Short mmCIF file of C-alpha atoms in Angstrom, two decimals:
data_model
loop_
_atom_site.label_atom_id
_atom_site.label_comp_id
_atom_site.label_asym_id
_atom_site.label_seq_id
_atom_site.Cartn_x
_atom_site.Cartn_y
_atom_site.Cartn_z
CA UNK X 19 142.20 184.41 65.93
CA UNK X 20 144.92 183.86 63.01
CA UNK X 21 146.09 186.07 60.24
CA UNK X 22 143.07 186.66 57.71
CA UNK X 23 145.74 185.60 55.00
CA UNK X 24 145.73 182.18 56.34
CA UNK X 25 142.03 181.60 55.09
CA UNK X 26 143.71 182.35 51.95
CA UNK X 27 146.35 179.63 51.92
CA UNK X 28 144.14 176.88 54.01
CA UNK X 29 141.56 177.26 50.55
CA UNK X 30 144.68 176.43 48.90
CA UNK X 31 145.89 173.53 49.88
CA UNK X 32 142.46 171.94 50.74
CA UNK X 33 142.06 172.96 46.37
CA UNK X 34 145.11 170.46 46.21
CA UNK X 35 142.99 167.91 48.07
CA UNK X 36 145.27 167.25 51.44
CA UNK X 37 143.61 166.52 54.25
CA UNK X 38 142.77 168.33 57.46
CA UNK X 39 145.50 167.21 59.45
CA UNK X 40 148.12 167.74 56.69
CA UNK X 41 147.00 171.46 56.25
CA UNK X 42 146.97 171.71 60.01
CA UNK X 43 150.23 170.73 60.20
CA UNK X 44 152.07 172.94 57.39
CA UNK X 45 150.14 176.00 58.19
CA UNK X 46 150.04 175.80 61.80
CA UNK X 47 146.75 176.34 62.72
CA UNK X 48 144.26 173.65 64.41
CA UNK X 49 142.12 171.42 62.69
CA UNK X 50 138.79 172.72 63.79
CA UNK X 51 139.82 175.75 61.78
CA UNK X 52 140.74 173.76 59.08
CA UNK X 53 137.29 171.52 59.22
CA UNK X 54 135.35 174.83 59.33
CA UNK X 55 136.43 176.09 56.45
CA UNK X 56 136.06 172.95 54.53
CA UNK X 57 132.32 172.64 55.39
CA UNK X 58 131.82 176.09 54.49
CA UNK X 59 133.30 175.73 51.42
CA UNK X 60 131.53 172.86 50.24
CA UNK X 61 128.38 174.34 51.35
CA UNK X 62 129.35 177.25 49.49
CA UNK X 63 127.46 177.19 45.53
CA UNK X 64 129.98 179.08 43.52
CA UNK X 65 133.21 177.29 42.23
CA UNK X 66 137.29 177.41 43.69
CA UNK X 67 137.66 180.59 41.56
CA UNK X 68 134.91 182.64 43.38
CA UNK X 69 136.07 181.98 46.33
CA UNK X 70 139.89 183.06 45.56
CA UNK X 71 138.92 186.19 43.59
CA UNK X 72 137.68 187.46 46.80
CA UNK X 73 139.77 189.45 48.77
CA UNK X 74 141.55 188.19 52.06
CA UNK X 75 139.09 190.51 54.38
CA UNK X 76 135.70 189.63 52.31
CA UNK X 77 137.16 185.50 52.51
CA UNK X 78 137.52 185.98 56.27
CA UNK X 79 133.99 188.05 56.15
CA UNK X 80 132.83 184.79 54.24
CA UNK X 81 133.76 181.95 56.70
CA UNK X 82 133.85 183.99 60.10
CA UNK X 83 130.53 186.23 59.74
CA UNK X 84 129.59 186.20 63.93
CA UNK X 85 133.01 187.58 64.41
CA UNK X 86 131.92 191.19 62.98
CA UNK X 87 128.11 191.34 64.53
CA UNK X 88 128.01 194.33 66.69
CA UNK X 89 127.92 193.35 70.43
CA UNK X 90 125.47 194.73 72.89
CA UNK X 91 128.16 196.09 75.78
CA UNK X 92 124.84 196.18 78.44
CA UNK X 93 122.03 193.93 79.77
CA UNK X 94 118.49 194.45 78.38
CA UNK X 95 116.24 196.90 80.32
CA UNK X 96 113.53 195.54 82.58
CA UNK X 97 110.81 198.08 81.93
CA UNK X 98 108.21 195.91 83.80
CA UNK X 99 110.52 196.45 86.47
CA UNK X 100 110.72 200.18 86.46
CA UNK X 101 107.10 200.58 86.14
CA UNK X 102 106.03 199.36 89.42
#
């Protein structure tokens, strides 16, 4: 996981129109990360602007939601099992 700030500067530069492997490059950080954001960007309805007013936490909220779902720390319970 990188900085949340890099979201920030990855929006950036792909706002200046370089491509994946260029951003990858200067910033350091792979280009699946770079390709992720890109497609969730585009998919995204609202303009450049929207997306930069938000803060660094609520843009890494944005384009990394599965990394702050709560996570089950035991197996189900078999209650079929405990019946009989």
């Amino acid at each position: 996981m990188f900085k949340k700030t890099r979201v920030r500067q990855i929006i950036e530069l792909l706002q200046k129109n370089l491509r994946d492997r260029e951003i990858s490059n200067v910033l350091g950080v792979s280009r699946n990360s770079v390709a992720r954001i890109r497609q969730t960007s585009n998919d995204y309805n609202g303009d450049w602007e929207g997306l930069l007013m938000m803060t660094d936490d609520e843009l890494y909220r944005f384009f990394y939601p599965d990394k702050f779902k709560p996570k089950k720390s035991y197996a189900p319970f078999g209650y079929a099992y405990v019946h009989r």
